[in-house]
Amino acid sequence: MSTFTDMPHLFVNLGDGTYQHSGSLAIRQAVAARANVTYKILFNDAVAMTGGQPAEGGLTVHRVVAQVRAEGVNEVVVVTDRPEQYAGSQALPAGVTLLHRDALDALQRRLREQKGVSVIVYDQTCAAEKRRRRKRGKLIDPPTRVVINPAVCEGCGDCSVQSNCIAIEPLETELGRKRAINQSSCNKDTSCVKGFCPSFVTVQGMEPKRPDAARIQRIEAELRATLAPPARVPQALEQHLRMVVTGVGGTGVVTIGAILAMAAHLEGRGASTLDFTGLAQKNGAVLSHVQIAQSRGLITTARIGAHAANVLLGCDAVVAASSGALSRLPGSGARAIVNERINATADFVRDGDLPVSKAVHQAAIESAMGADGTVFWDCTAAAEAIFGDAIASNMMMVGYAYQSGLVPLSEASILQAIGLNGAAVKMNERAFLWGRLIAQDARALERVTGADIAVADTPFDLARFVAEREHDLTLYQNAAYAKRYRALVDAVAQAERAIGGASGALAQAAARQYFKVLAYKDEYEVARLHTDGGFGAYLSALFDGTAVRKTFHMAPPLLTRRDAQTGRRNKIALRGVWAEPLLRVLKHGKALRGTALDPFARQRDRVIERAMIGEFEEDVRLVLGKLTQQTLAAAVGLLGVPGAVRGFGIVKERNYERSRGVREKYRAKLAGETV
């Protein structure tokens, strides 16, 4: 390729398994061709894409670096999160550089300017594989938990950019979308704390809340006594089940097919599975084609053809609504059971503002196969309520499908297959049972939760919202500051009522965005939000136990340096018995906020934040002078611009620069100028 492109340099990614079976030959040829290329060999200790098998041949980092050096590679660098493991007798050969993984970006920038072939060996066990081994007791589970304080979080998404981790999920709040860590899927890599945001706190001594196991097992025993046999399996499914299972990588979707196929084998039936995992280990979409037939001869191809599936088991509604899944459904006659919980996919990492709509995905599925044949239920919420872990949801889906008469297998063979699989056997057996119980009677879950777990959306209440923000701004600064907020919002609401009879989108935009620009999160406010009791209550709601140590991950301007290339300050860990008392003292510095004595006032992001207050008030004056029914949409757009200016430090600075053109466009529309 190098002789047919003007590209001066190329990075090529190789897993250790690919390197072992053929990738080493590609490196040999690149050296012979004198190509300008850097091979990044991920030594992740497992063939992660296909389920975590060991790479054949006993490959080690030392062998890899010795091999590529013998091939004539110009420069070899090992990058790892644990450089200390290469001390003493494990030291790398002379001429091989050792760096911490934090130096990877700078290393890549340097190597792309070099001539010839270079190799980076990235030594770190696959995070998904680590999580798998911890659950199987083969790896020590670190006692540290990462938590995002939602009161501090701005929802900028930089943590997702830095970590590329799907455990960072959207958290919808009164003040807009924030971020939260899904403790069930968190792999404890902790790279998310590199996000340039002071909302990240790591805690020790706390574990996610677990349900009252004894109480739930008593309820389970009572309900089991009333469990009826499953619904009769239709003849077509008894003859040949063609089931499409959808889900997200790393949650056990492929395991469903494996267990059902093994159960079919135990009964002497024919079975096949075909898994489309794609970037499964990066939490991408997974589609499994599962077929069970009375004889193997009825299964002519492992892939279920277009419009040929007769059952859809949607462990994830987003993937179930994808074209890849819906194209397998016949349009009528098929049955679907779908987990209605909308989980963030890999797309959310790239676009933190991605709409997450349950109704849209349900409508897509129902339009493809009809509402009569489709059942939606929040299996994830049920799993969390019963087991305290969302990972149980997939086997609950199998139990639900079995009780509904959609799985032509016996309970005994399914339970035997779960046992043979060997992973979390007791939990999976109980999850299968609970899926059956809820399929028989949806109210079974109410015995556990005490109420319906569905949460209804509440309409926006302007009066209540403004009153609560007044209270917040009084704590933020003082009562006069809060009155300034109410006066402006009241003026906008009154103007909107004058042209339309009621306050609506414009008043809401003013109420939300004026609060945002007034209550900018400087060092004093971050300290207050971490210590005002709200964060402690949030931790108590999520976890059992008491945090024996909290570590705050921040980049204080007086204690950190700014990177010349990225513009980011290096974050440091503030821990120990002095950290929280220091924050409690710092919060009282609000009296200095914006004054000549404020030591933080001359930072670029602080200057921007103070300027945004004046700009917003200027925009409101323009809106009040130009507001008509015809200009209402532009007015709402203009007052909504600050919503995109999120984050801290360099992240906020860049978002502010991007927003300036949008602001000027709306101002020109309101002023009647040509855009």
XYZ file of C-alpha atoms in Angstrom:
675
model
C 0.000 0.000 0.000
C 2.823 2.402 0.831
C 3.854 2.799 -2.828
C 0.335 3.793 -3.898
C -0.451 6.528 -1.397
C 0.816 9.948 -0.386
C 0.222 9.121 3.266
C 3.617 9.638 4.942
C 3.055 7.228 7.826
C 0.574 4.585 8.950
C -0.368 3.042 12.311
C -1.380 -0.633 12.164
C -3.119 -2.367 15.089
C -2.380 -6.020 15.846
C -3.629 -8.213 18.673
C -1.157 -10.644 20.188
C -3.122 -13.554 18.713
C -3.020 -12.046 15.223
C 0.682 -11.288 15.627
C 1.333 -14.903 16.560
C -0.479 -16.542 13.656
C 0.419 -14.159 10.808
C 1.101 -10.572 11.850
C 4.800 -11.123 12.419
C 5.153 -11.848 8.687
C 3.588 -8.478 7.858
C 6.176 -6.743 10.033
C 8.960 -8.651 8.243
C 7.684 -7.480 4.845
C 7.248 -3.873 6.049
C 10.913 -3.842 7.099
C 11.934 -5.266 3.721
C 9.858 -2.641 1.910
C 11.297 0.196 4.046
C 7.755 1.363 4.825
C 7.084 4.175 7.252
C 4.778 2.335 9.612
C 4.252 1.807 13.336
C 2.789 -1.519 14.421
C 0.861 -1.312 17.696
C 0.807 -4.824 19.133
C -1.798 -5.148 21.865
C -0.504 -7.797 24.234
C -3.781 -8.246 26.101
C -3.250 -11.774 27.380
C -6.313 -13.151 25.559
C -7.916 -13.541 22.152
C -10.549 -11.129 23.396
C -12.700 -10.749 20.288
C -13.774 -14.390 20.354
C -14.236 -14.955 24.061
C -10.953 -14.756 25.936
C -8.932 -17.772 24.779
C -5.156 -17.725 25.390
C -2.929 -16.968 22.398
C -1.289 -20.207 21.244
C 2.401 -20.831 21.685
C 3.129 -19.288 25.082
C 3.779 -15.823 23.690
C 5.375 -13.264 26.035
C 6.269 -9.600 25.722
C 9.953 -10.496 25.926
C 9.594 -12.899 22.993
C 7.707 -10.343 20.922
C 10.296 -7.592 21.381
C 13.141 -10.025 20.690
C 11.463 -11.193 17.482
C 10.714 -7.745 16.058
C 14.216 -6.497 16.911
C 15.659 -9.526 15.098
C 13.535 -8.609 12.061
C 15.265 -5.216 11.880
C 12.624 -2.917 13.391
C 14.115 0.539 13.987
C 12.594 1.291 17.388
C 10.709 -0.912 19.862
C 8.795 0.519 22.823
C 6.829 -1.323 25.501
C 3.941 0.663 26.996
C 2.184 -0.606 30.108
C 0.066 0.487 33.061
C 2.510 -1.355 35.362
C 6.103 -0.470 34.403
C 7.345 -1.862 37.728
C 6.742 -5.426 36.506
C 9.788 -5.081 34.223
C 12.262 -4.532 37.037
C 15.099 -6.833 38.024
C 15.114 -10.218 36.307
C 12.178 -9.210 34.127
C 14.000 -6.240 32.621
C 13.573 -5.734 28.895
C 16.498 -6.247 26.483
C 18.857 -3.367 25.846
C 17.575 -1.020 23.182
C 13.892 -1.513 24.116
C 12.253 1.547 25.712
C 9.769 1.171 28.591
C 7.037 3.806 29.140
C 3.872 4.188 31.186
C 0.668 4.083 29.141
C 0.021 7.752 29.949
C 2.884 8.580 27.580
C 1.259 6.797 24.625
C -0.091 9.902 22.896
C 3.248 11.723 22.958
C 5.018 8.539 21.816
C 2.722 8.120 18.819
C 3.185 11.749 17.809
C 6.954 11.224 17.840
C 6.964 7.921 15.956
C 4.731 9.172 13.163
C 7.515 11.578 12.201
C 10.146 8.835 11.986
C 11.238 6.935 8.912
C 11.131 3.152 8.797
C 9.290 0.560 10.881
C 8.667 0.966 14.609
C 6.744 -1.205 17.058
C 4.773 -0.342 20.181
C 3.915 -3.310 22.398
C 1.006 -2.280 24.635
C 1.069 -4.664 27.593
C -2.235 -4.689 29.414
C -4.787 -7.444 29.933
C -8.060 -6.780 28.117
C -10.361 -4.910 30.520
C -13.370 -7.073 29.641
C -11.250 -10.173 30.223
C -10.164 -8.801 33.604
C -13.794 -8.354 34.607
C -14.560 -11.916 33.482
C -11.675 -13.357 35.492
C -12.608 -11.373 38.593
C -16.124 -12.785 38.497
C -14.657 -16.294 38.213
C -12.317 -15.706 41.147
C -9.194 -15.962 38.971
C -8.082 -12.376 39.502
C -8.101 -10.107 42.526
C -10.975 -7.637 42.413
C -9.647 -4.172 43.359
C -11.614 -2.637 46.250
C -11.790 0.758 44.537
C -14.969 2.074 42.921
C -15.144 5.031 40.544
C -18.062 7.399 41.074
C -19.117 10.578 39.286
C -20.642 13.294 41.470
C -23.617 14.294 39.285
C -23.854 17.708 40.923
C -20.347 18.552 39.667
C -20.629 16.786 36.299
C -21.300 19.063 33.318
C -22.206 16.248 30.942
C -19.452 17.226 28.491
C -18.545 13.586 27.734
C -14.772 14.034 27.920
C -14.579 11.019 30.244
C -16.049 8.854 27.470
C -13.564 10.278 24.977
C -10.612 9.502 27.235
C -11.697 5.997 28.254
C -13.829 4.788 25.325
C -15.810 2.943 27.997
C -19.470 2.033 27.734
C -19.854 1.799 31.523
C -20.146 5.591 31.453
C -23.860 6.052 30.865
C -26.191 9.022 30.416
C -27.897 10.205 33.591
C -30.949 12.361 32.948
C -31.428 14.972 35.690
C -33.433 18.105 36.362
C -30.444 20.105 35.163
C -29.879 18.130 31.965
C -27.955 15.056 30.959
C -25.036 14.126 33.188
C -22.926 10.966 33.388
C -22.945 7.996 35.761
C -20.827 4.854 36.109
C -22.687 1.583 35.640
C -21.120 -0.416 38.466
C -22.330 -3.715 36.947
C -20.312 -3.239 33.756
C -17.412 -1.138 35.106
C -14.121 -2.946 34.455
C -12.209 -0.809 36.994
C -9.668 0.309 34.432
C -10.095 3.852 35.874
C -8.969 5.549 32.648
C -12.209 7.534 32.808
C -10.784 9.660 35.628
C -8.505 11.214 33.004
C -11.538 13.085 31.717
C -10.847 16.737 32.404
C -13.457 17.092 35.102
C -13.339 17.325 38.926
C -16.494 15.230 39.364
C -14.591 11.937 39.577
C -14.133 10.395 42.999
C -12.774 6.950 43.798
C -13.998 5.338 47.005
C -12.884 2.335 49.004
C -14.890 0.386 51.550
C -18.150 0.521 49.601
C -19.854 -2.025 47.349
C -22.955 -1.606 45.178
C -26.140 -2.080 47.148
C -27.344 -5.637 47.220
C -30.953 -6.636 47.713
C -32.027 -8.441 50.880
C -31.112 -11.919 49.643
C -32.896 -13.820 52.431
C -36.146 -11.913 51.894
C -36.010 -12.350 48.111
C -35.329 -16.078 48.402
C -38.362 -16.452 50.688
C -40.495 -14.683 48.077
C -38.892 -16.806 45.368
C -39.802 -20.038 47.178
C -43.416 -18.907 47.630
C -43.764 -17.945 43.964
C -42.068 -21.089 42.736
C -44.759 -23.168 44.402
C -47.327 -21.460 42.160
C -45.315 -21.783 38.936
C -47.278 -23.413 36.134
C -45.760 -25.350 33.231
C -44.635 -23.161 30.309
C -47.019 -22.315 27.503
C -47.188 -24.895 24.756
C -44.546 -24.414 22.088
C -46.125 -23.845 18.651
C -45.538 -26.663 16.178
C -43.440 -24.459 13.877
C -41.018 -23.637 16.704
C -40.989 -27.234 17.910
C -39.978 -28.283 14.415
C -37.379 -25.546 13.815
C -36.676 -22.555 16.075
C -34.876 -19.726 14.302
C -34.094 -17.192 17.035
C -32.180 -13.940 16.665
C -30.648 -12.815 19.962
C -29.485 -9.197 20.185
C -27.446 -7.460 22.826
C -24.309 -5.551 23.720
C -20.840 -7.079 23.794
C -19.445 -8.243 27.103
C -22.836 -8.918 28.751
C -23.216 -12.620 27.997
C -25.277 -12.530 24.813
C -23.152 -15.168 23.083
C -23.528 -17.349 26.181
C -27.293 -17.581 25.565
C -26.726 -19.296 22.239
C -24.092 -21.579 23.722
C -26.378 -22.699 26.567
C -29.399 -23.260 24.327
C -27.289 -25.194 21.798
C -25.853 -27.388 24.539
C -29.328 -28.018 25.957
C -30.492 -29.049 22.480
C -27.485 -31.370 22.154
C -28.336 -32.988 25.490
C -31.812 -33.730 24.146
C -30.462 -35.149 20.886
C -31.756 -32.260 18.792
C -29.948 -30.424 16.049
C -28.551 -26.995 16.904
C -26.334 -24.266 15.503
C -25.186 -20.832 16.560
C -23.614 -18.058 14.547
C -22.405 -14.969 16.382
C -21.811 -11.584 14.810
C -19.769 -9.939 17.526
C -18.045 -7.134 15.632
C -16.495 -4.954 18.311
C -18.142 -6.957 21.052
C -15.399 -6.352 23.564
C -15.859 -2.613 22.965
C -19.552 -3.023 23.806
C -20.682 -2.885 20.225
C -23.725 -4.658 18.820
C -23.901 -8.454 19.046
C -26.312 -10.576 17.002
C -26.519 -14.302 17.558
C -28.347 -16.593 15.137
C -29.574 -19.550 17.219
C -31.315 -22.507 15.607
C -32.785 -25.588 17.252
C -34.427 -28.272 15.134
C -35.776 -31.775 15.596
C -32.881 -33.000 13.459
C -29.599 -31.475 12.310
C -30.569 -32.037 8.695
C -33.267 -29.341 8.949
C -30.562 -26.698 9.569
C -29.111 -26.028 6.127
C -27.154 -22.881 6.976
C -25.988 -21.324 10.227
C -27.111 -17.855 9.176
C -30.808 -17.135 9.539
C -31.908 -15.706 6.218
C -33.777 -12.475 5.554
C -37.353 -12.576 6.940
C -36.774 -16.154 8.172
C -36.545 -15.731 11.959
C -39.528 -16.750 14.043
C -38.354 -15.420 17.433
C -36.505 -12.244 18.402
C -34.951 -12.185 21.866
C -33.932 -8.581 22.330
C -31.631 -8.362 25.343
C -30.935 -4.813 24.190
C -33.660 -2.722 22.534
C -31.247 -0.558 20.556
C -29.651 -3.515 18.797
C -33.036 -5.223 18.454
C -34.279 -2.186 16.520
C -31.284 -2.194 14.176
C -31.620 -3.088 10.518
C -29.421 -6.142 11.014
C -31.948 -7.639 13.446
C -35.215 -6.421 11.940
C -34.256 -7.605 8.450
C -34.404 -11.180 9.795
C -38.063 -10.858 10.862
C -40.893 -11.865 8.536
C -43.189 -8.912 9.293
C -45.912 -11.065 10.852
C -46.173 -14.412 12.557
C -42.959 -14.053 14.538
C -42.746 -13.387 18.268
C -40.469 -10.952 20.089
C -39.504 -10.433 23.727
C -37.489 -7.255 24.207
C -35.767 -5.680 27.180
C -37.141 -2.150 27.020
C -34.227 -0.621 28.941
C -32.293 1.622 26.556
C -28.604 1.143 27.252
C -25.935 3.381 25.821
C -24.063 1.764 22.954
C -20.614 2.491 21.553
C -22.219 5.340 19.568
C -22.778 7.194 22.851
C -19.013 7.362 23.337
C -18.726 9.284 20.072
C -21.827 11.429 20.581
C -22.719 12.171 24.190
C -25.856 14.031 23.110
C -27.196 11.028 21.217
C -30.983 10.816 21.727
C -31.935 7.867 23.923
C -35.603 7.210 23.176
C -37.411 4.082 24.285
C -40.502 4.973 22.235
C -38.548 5.272 18.969
C -36.973 1.840 19.300
C -40.221 0.191 20.347
C -42.017 1.724 17.379
C -39.344 0.407 15.000
C -39.664 -3.139 16.351
C -43.465 -3.098 16.360
C -43.600 -1.741 12.818
C -41.427 -4.645 11.655
C -43.495 -7.406 13.237
C -46.700 -6.000 14.723
C -47.580 -5.000 18.268
C -49.519 -8.209 18.994
C -46.471 -10.427 18.778
C -44.175 -8.217 20.845
C -43.629 -8.035 24.599
C -41.539 -5.258 26.153
C -40.417 -5.298 29.785
C -37.605 -3.727 31.769
C -35.544 -6.815 32.410
C -32.522 -4.791 33.512
C -34.473 -3.114 36.309
C -35.788 -6.515 37.393
C -32.273 -7.990 37.480
C -30.958 -5.063 39.504
C -33.864 -5.297 41.959
C -33.550 -9.053 42.478
C -29.820 -9.724 42.062
C -28.242 -6.286 42.391
C -26.475 -6.902 39.081
C -27.723 -6.159 35.569
C -25.668 -9.058 34.196
C -28.455 -11.441 35.299
C -30.898 -9.877 32.849
C -29.954 -11.993 29.824
C -30.715 -15.322 31.493
C -33.938 -13.821 32.827
C -34.852 -13.101 29.201
C -34.308 -16.780 28.390
C -36.556 -17.774 31.277
C -39.240 -15.356 30.107
C -39.083 -16.765 26.564
C -39.182 -20.337 27.877
C -42.267 -19.709 30.015
C -43.914 -17.987 27.041
C -43.575 -21.135 24.956
C -40.865 -19.873 22.629
C -38.052 -22.302 23.519
C -38.594 -25.942 22.462
C -36.429 -27.424 25.205
C -36.979 -28.862 28.665
C -36.182 -27.022 31.871
C -33.929 -29.890 32.942
C -31.724 -29.683 29.853
C -31.413 -25.882 30.096
C -30.410 -26.085 33.756
C -27.914 -28.849 32.957
C -26.402 -26.681 30.213
C -26.105 -23.780 32.653
C -24.226 -26.092 35.015
C -21.925 -27.314 32.258
C -21.162 -23.725 31.287
C -19.746 -23.316 34.785
C -20.026 -19.528 35.130
C -22.172 -18.050 37.933
C -24.257 -21.224 37.912
C -26.486 -20.472 40.907
C -27.232 -16.930 39.782
C -28.039 -18.048 36.230
C -30.313 -20.812 37.478
C -32.209 -18.342 39.639
C -32.271 -15.743 36.843
C -33.855 -18.330 34.540
C -36.448 -19.085 37.222
C -37.252 -15.419 37.827
C -37.732 -14.863 34.115
C -40.329 -17.630 34.198
C -42.023 -16.203 37.298
C -42.351 -12.720 35.803
C -43.569 -14.103 32.484
C -46.320 -15.927 34.360
C -47.273 -12.899 36.447
C -45.704 -9.455 35.989
C -46.788 -8.578 39.532
C -44.268 -11.083 40.868
C -41.661 -8.366 40.710
C -43.801 -6.102 42.887
C -43.352 -8.607 45.704
C -39.663 -7.704 45.634
C -39.791 -3.982 44.949
C -43.009 -3.151 46.764
C -44.176 -1.084 43.784
C -44.056 -0.757 40.043
C -40.439 0.051 39.138
C -41.418 2.088 36.061
C -40.750 5.811 36.437
C -43.155 8.190 34.764
C -41.866 11.315 33.063
C -43.040 14.491 34.761
C -43.733 17.684 32.800
C -41.512 20.715 33.302
C -42.842 22.993 36.062
C -41.399 26.482 35.574
C -42.458 27.858 38.969
C -40.997 24.944 40.880
C -37.800 24.924 38.805
C -37.196 28.652 39.334
C -37.862 28.405 43.080
C -35.369 25.549 43.434
C -32.734 27.377 41.399
C -33.227 30.484 43.553
C -32.406 28.348 46.574
C -29.342 26.932 44.821
C -28.057 30.362 43.805
C -28.476 31.680 47.341
C -26.167 28.903 48.505
C -23.899 29.475 45.529
C -23.421 33.197 46.211
C -26.158 35.124 48.086
C -29.839 36.164 48.029
C -29.204 39.164 45.767
C -27.646 36.876 43.172
C -30.727 34.634 43.322
C -33.094 37.611 42.884
C -31.165 38.662 39.804
C -31.919 35.233 38.353
C -35.642 35.369 39.086
C -36.021 38.891 37.696
C -34.626 37.954 34.307
C -36.592 34.684 34.023
C -39.818 36.469 35.028
C -39.217 39.092 32.339
C -38.757 36.444 29.655
C -41.807 34.469 30.809
C -43.933 37.611 30.781
C -42.801 38.492 27.250
C -43.566 34.971 26.022
C -47.036 35.100 27.564
C -47.654 38.416 25.838
C -47.230 36.905 22.371
C -48.683 33.454 22.990
C -50.800 33.482 26.122
C -48.543 31.149 28.117
C -44.911 30.672 28.988
C -43.253 27.687 27.334
C -40.012 26.788 25.556
C -38.529 30.291 25.746
C -39.070 30.693 29.483
C -37.729 27.191 30.041
C -34.591 27.971 28.022
C -34.072 31.162 30.019
C -34.591 29.395 33.351
C -32.225 26.549 32.525
C -29.441 28.417 30.767
C -29.333 31.545 32.952
C -28.909 29.299 35.976
C -26.135 27.454 34.145
C -24.165 30.601 33.331
C -24.707 32.165 36.760
C -23.739 29.037 38.712
C -20.518 28.268 36.857
C -18.515 25.584 38.614
C -15.341 27.244 39.797
C -13.048 25.861 42.472
C -15.260 27.177 45.289
C -18.446 25.655 43.892
C -16.832 22.288 43.171
C -15.611 22.199 46.767
C -19.126 23.009 48.018
C -20.826 20.388 45.861
C -18.425 17.707 47.047
C -18.999 18.499 50.732
C -22.565 19.820 51.126
C -24.027 16.428 52.031
C -25.672 15.799 48.692
C -22.808 13.680 47.397
C -22.739 11.645 50.603
C -26.454 10.922 50.203
C -25.865 9.930 46.588
C -23.179 7.439 47.668
C -25.432 6.010 50.377
C -28.188 5.440 47.826
C -25.826 3.553 45.500
C -23.599 1.614 47.874
C -23.511 -0.356 51.082
C -20.823 0.373 53.610
C -18.945 3.517 54.546
C -16.268 5.056 52.355
C -13.104 4.529 54.381
C -11.223 6.659 51.891
C -12.319 9.081 49.202
C -9.922 10.278 46.542
C -10.801 13.368 44.510
C -9.292 13.515 41.027
C -8.724 17.138 40.074
C -6.378 19.499 38.303
C -5.945 22.454 40.696
C -4.387 25.336 38.750
C -1.992 26.212 41.557
C -0.687 22.639 41.871
C -0.638 21.307 38.308
C 0.987 22.181 35.006
C -0.576 22.603 31.574
C 0.583 20.290 28.788
C 1.958 22.343 25.892
C 0.499 20.018 23.232
C -2.951 19.208 24.597
C -3.639 22.303 26.705
C -4.749 20.042 29.543
C -3.535 20.255 33.090
C -2.351 16.998 34.623
C -4.873 15.669 37.093
C -3.719 14.665 40.558
C -5.261 12.584 43.312
C -6.282 14.465 46.448
C -6.612 11.885 49.178
C -6.092 11.392 52.848
C -7.764 12.768 55.946
C -6.973 16.335 54.883
C -8.701 16.298 51.467
C -12.320 16.809 52.538
C -11.521 19.336 55.288
C -9.537 21.315 52.718
C -12.546 21.356 50.385
C -14.829 22.446 53.235
C -12.562 25.422 53.824
C -12.180 26.199 50.127
C -15.939 26.480 49.560
C -16.018 29.624 51.714
C -13.782 31.308 49.155
C -16.973 32.176 47.232
C -16.726 35.590 48.885
C -13.705 36.215 46.636
C -15.448 34.964 43.475
C -14.785 37.293 40.550
C -13.024 39.938 42.658
C -9.489 41.248 42.331
C -8.523 38.977 45.250
C -9.749 35.800 43.540
C -6.611 33.722 42.815
C -8.446 31.711 40.151
C -10.139 34.593 38.358
C -7.563 35.014 35.577
C -7.804 31.464 34.260
C -9.061 31.311 30.696
C -12.169 29.274 31.571
C -13.063 31.615 34.462
C -12.794 34.612 32.119
C -15.083 32.861 29.639
C -17.620 32.014 32.338
C -17.892 35.595 33.557
C -18.180 36.811 29.962
C -21.004 34.360 29.300
C -23.130 35.937 32.026
C -22.947 39.323 30.319
C -23.472 37.771 26.885
C -26.568 35.910 28.034
C -28.087 39.027 29.565
C -27.304 40.885 26.341
C -29.033 38.137 24.345
C -32.093 38.354 26.587
C -32.324 42.096 25.962
C -32.218 41.403 22.217
C -34.923 38.747 22.573
C -37.196 41.027 24.577
C -36.838 43.755 21.968
C -37.462 41.507 18.956
C -39.845 38.826 20.252
C -42.785 37.910 18.024
C -44.404 34.637 17.024
C -42.185 34.697 13.932
C -38.954 35.158 15.903
C -39.836 32.797 18.779
C -37.915 29.808 17.389
C -34.762 31.877 16.854
C -35.138 33.320 20.364
C -35.352 29.851 21.897
C -32.307 28.796 19.886
C -30.308 31.820 21.016
C -31.059 31.351 24.714
C -30.238 27.663 24.401
C -26.699 28.230 23.118
C -25.005 28.078 26.579
C -26.262 24.515 26.934
C -23.517 23.374 24.565
C -20.737 25.143 26.507
C -19.990 22.348 28.948
C -16.972 20.966 30.701
C -13.961 22.351 32.504
C -10.705 23.933 31.437
C -9.659 23.327 27.850
C -12.849 21.326 27.169
C -15.046 24.300 28.049
C -12.782 26.683 26.163
C -13.151 24.662 22.965
C -16.896 24.276 23.380
C -17.201 28.026 23.893
C -15.297 28.756 20.699
C -17.532 26.356 18.774
C -20.651 28.013 20.168
C -19.762 31.547 19.096
C -20.738 31.053 15.470
C -24.061 29.501 16.502
C -24.792 32.438 18.789
C -24.072 34.991 16.072
C -26.315 33.115 13.628
C -29.296 33.328 15.982
C -28.578 36.958 16.850
C -28.536 37.811 13.148
C -31.876 36.062 12.656
C -33.446 38.018 15.481
C -32.018 41.291 14.231
C -33.467 40.597 10.782
C -30.103 40.373 9.096
C -29.307 37.990 6.241
C -27.484 34.899 7.509
